[in-house]
Structure formats: structure tokens, C-alpha cells
PDB file of C-alpha atoms in Angstrom:
ATOM      1  CA  MET A   1     103.120  61.664 -64.421  1.00 54.00           C
ATOM      2  CA  LYS A   2     105.016  64.926 -64.713  1.00 69.00           C
ATOM      3  CA  PHE A   3     106.252  65.844 -68.185  1.00 77.00           C
ATOM      4  CA  PRO A   4     110.062  66.077 -67.943  1.00 83.00           C
ATOM      5  CA  ILE A   5     111.441  69.542 -68.623  1.00 84.00           C
ATOM      6  CA  GLN A   6     114.822  69.137 -66.899  1.00 87.00           C
ATOM      7  CA  CYS A   7     117.643  66.730 -67.657  1.00 91.00           C
ATOM      8  CA  PRO A   8     117.758  63.931 -65.074  1.00 90.00           C
ATOM      9  CA  ALA A   9     121.578  63.841 -65.310  1.00 94.00           C
ATOM     10  CA  CYS A  10     122.610  67.518 -65.073  1.00 96.00           C
ATOM     11  CA  ASN A  11     119.327  69.319 -64.232  1.00 91.00           C
ATOM     12  CA  ASN A  12     119.574  71.706 -67.236  1.00 91.00           C
ATOM     13  CA  GLU A  13     116.394  72.522 -69.151  1.00 86.00           C
ATOM     14  CA  LEU A  14     115.518  70.070 -71.925  1.00 89.00           C
ATOM     15  CA  THR A  15     114.528  71.144 -75.431  1.00 89.00           C
ATOM     16  CA  VAL A  16     112.175  69.470 -77.867  1.00 89.00           C
ATOM     17  CA  VAL A  17     113.931  68.344 -81.039  1.00 92.00           C
ATOM     18  CA  LYS A  18     111.249  66.385 -82.884  1.00 92.00           C
ATOM     19  CA  LEU A  19     107.471  66.352 -83.129  1.00 91.00           C
ATOM     20  CA  ARG A  20     105.591  63.529 -84.855  1.00 93.00           C
ATOM     21  CA  CYS A  21     102.018  63.067 -86.043  1.00 95.00           C
ATOM     22  CA  ASP A  22     100.872  59.512 -85.271  1.00 95.00           C
ATOM     23  CA  SER A  23      98.141  59.771 -87.890  1.00 96.00           C
ATOM     24  CA  CYS A  24     100.172  60.587 -91.014  1.00 97.00           C
ATOM     25  CA  GLU A  25     103.683  60.110 -89.601  1.00 95.00           C
ATOM     26  CA  THR A  26     104.786  63.632 -90.530  1.00 96.00           C
ATOM     27  CA  GLU A  27     107.789  64.699 -88.487  1.00 95.00           C
ATOM     28  CA  VAL A  28     109.022  68.193 -87.683  1.00 94.00           C
ATOM     29  CA  ALA A  29     112.590  68.490 -86.440  1.00 94.00           C
ATOM     30  CA  GLY A  30     114.332  71.493 -84.948  1.00 93.00           C
ATOM     31  CA  LYS A  31     115.068  73.016 -81.577  1.00 91.00           C
ATOM     32  CA  PHE A  32     111.963  74.158 -79.713  1.00 87.00           C
ATOM     33  CA  ASN A  33     111.737  75.635 -76.232  1.00 83.00           C
ATOM     34  CA  PHE A  34     108.944  74.619 -73.910  1.00 84.00           C
ATOM     35  CA  PRO A  35     106.171  77.215 -73.555  1.00 87.00           C
ATOM     36  CA  LEU A  36     106.447  79.244 -70.355  1.00 90.00           C
ATOM     37  CA  LEU A  37     103.433  77.596 -68.691  1.00 90.00           C
ATOM     38  CA  MET A  38     104.845  74.112 -69.269  1.00 88.00           C
ATOM     39  CA  ARG A  39     107.962  75.147 -67.369  1.00 88.00           C
ATOM     40  CA  LEU A  40     105.881  75.603 -64.219  1.00 90.00           C
ATOM     41  CA  GLU A  41     105.299  72.821 -61.701  1.00 88.00           C
ATOM     42  CA  PRO A  42     102.045  70.848 -62.179  1.00 88.00           C
ATOM     43  CA  GLU A  43     100.483  72.357 -59.035  1.00 92.00           C
ATOM     44  CA  GLU A  44     101.340  75.849 -60.314  1.00 94.00           C
ATOM     45  CA  GLN A  45      99.688  75.060 -63.643  1.00 93.00           C
ATOM     46  CA  GLU A  46      96.595  73.815 -61.776  1.00 93.00           C
ATOM     47  CA  PHE A  47      96.510  77.023 -59.719  1.00 96.00           C
ATOM     48  CA  ILE A  48      96.501  79.101 -62.918  1.00 95.00           C
ATOM     49  CA  ILE A  49      93.688  76.997 -64.399  1.00 95.00           C
ATOM     50  CA  GLU A  50      91.626  77.365 -61.212  1.00 94.00           C
ATOM     51  CA  PHE A  51      92.315  81.103 -61.219  1.00 95.00           C
ATOM     52  CA  LEU A  52      90.909  81.340 -64.749  1.00 95.00           C
ATOM     53  CA  LEU A  53      87.921  79.109 -64.001  1.00 95.00           C
ATOM     54  CA  ASN A  54      87.110  81.296 -60.995  1.00 94.00           C
ATOM     55  CA  SER A  55      87.246  84.428 -63.173  1.00 95.00           C
ATOM     56  CA  GLY A  56      90.272  85.671 -61.267  1.00 94.00           C
ATOM     57  CA  SER A  57      88.443  85.710 -57.933  1.00 95.00           C
ATOM     58  CA  LEU A  58      90.963  84.978 -55.205  1.00 95.00           C
ATOM     59  CA  LYS A  59      88.147  85.105 -52.662  1.00 95.00           C
ATOM     60  CA  GLU A  60      86.349  82.269 -54.485  1.00 95.00           C
ATOM     61  CA  MET A  61      89.574  80.288 -54.808  1.00 94.00           C
ATOM     62  CA  ALA A  62      90.357  80.708 -51.111  1.00 95.00           C
ATOM     63  CA  SER A  63      86.902  79.416 -50.266  1.00 95.00           C
ATOM     64  CA  LYS A  64      87.224  76.373 -52.546  1.00 93.00           C
ATOM     65  CA  MET A  65      90.780  75.632 -51.363  1.00 92.00           C
ATOM     66  CA  GLY A  66      89.883  76.027 -47.697  1.00 95.00           C
ATOM     67  CA  LYS A  67      92.645  78.596 -47.263  1.00 95.00           C
ATOM     68  CA  SER A  68      92.697  82.225 -46.223  1.00 96.00           C
ATOM     69  CA  TYR A  69      92.571  84.993 -48.803  1.00 96.00           C
ATOM     70  CA  PRO A  70      96.088  86.245 -47.829  1.00 97.00           C
ATOM     71  CA  THR A  71      97.507  82.737 -48.284  1.00 96.00           C
ATOM     72  CA  VAL A  72      96.045  82.464 -51.794  1.00 96.00           C
ATOM     73  CA  ARG A  73      97.149  86.030 -52.596  1.00 97.00           C
ATOM     74  CA  ASN A  74     100.707  85.175 -51.509  1.00 97.00           C
ATOM     75  CA  LYS A  75     100.672  82.069 -53.706  1.00 96.00           C
ATOM     76  CA  LEU A  76      99.584  84.186 -56.665  1.00 96.00           C
ATOM     77  CA  ASP A  77     102.280  86.780 -55.933  1.00 97.00           C
ATOM     78  CA  ASP A  78     104.929  84.032 -55.777  1.00 97.00           C
ATOM     79  CA  LEU A  79     103.667  82.620 -59.068  1.00 96.00           C
ATOM     80  CA  ILE A  80     103.720  86.061 -60.719  1.00 96.00           C
ATOM     81  CA  HIS A  81     107.326  86.507 -59.572  1.00 96.00           C
ATOM     82  CA  LYS A  82     108.296  83.093 -60.953  1.00 95.00           C
ATOM     83  CA  VAL A  83     106.600  83.739 -64.317  1.00 95.00           C
ATOM     84  CA  LYS A  84     108.402  87.079 -64.626  1.00 94.00           C
ATOM     85  CA  SER A  85     111.737  85.422 -63.922  1.00 92.00           C
ATOM     86  CA  LEU A  86     111.029  82.678 -66.489  1.00 88.00           C
ATOM     87  CA  GLN A  87     110.177  85.287 -69.135  1.00 88.00           C
ATOM     88  CA  THR A  88     113.683  86.685 -68.945  1.00 77.00           C
ATOM     89  CA  THR A  89     115.338  83.299 -69.475  1.00 65.00           C
TER      90      THR A  89
END
């Protein structure tokens, strides 16, 4: 299940307003933005994890994904562009 980060009614980005510890029932309230990586799609998050686990080797990732190196490189470039645009928002 995808963690919701956008409002289902108006499509604006949601914010976290309360965190709760189930163990001691401590609650922290405020307005918190989602971390940048959580604002990515699940498949984009998985790509980043695979990139790290493969020590940044796009050649290794291409081999494991059964895709060409240029295809994987383009995916990384698209992801870099998206991350840069999210940093400015």
C-alpha cells in the first residue's frame, strides 16, 4: 500500500500534524513536511535503494533489471531532475 502524500480530494500535498508512540503514548503535534524521498513514487524509492545497494553501478543495475545501460541512465537522470525540482518546493 502506498503511503498517501497527496490529498485525495484536491491533490495538494498533505502534511503530518501528529506523531504518536504506541509504547508510551507520547504525542508530538505540529506541522511537519514529508522528507524529500517519501515524496517520490514507490518505484522511484526502490530505484534509489537498488542504486545504493549496487554501489552506484548503473551497469550492474542494468544487468539485474534486464534493461540497457542507456535506459537505466535515463531513468536516473529523470530521477535527479525530479529530486532537484522537489528540493525547491
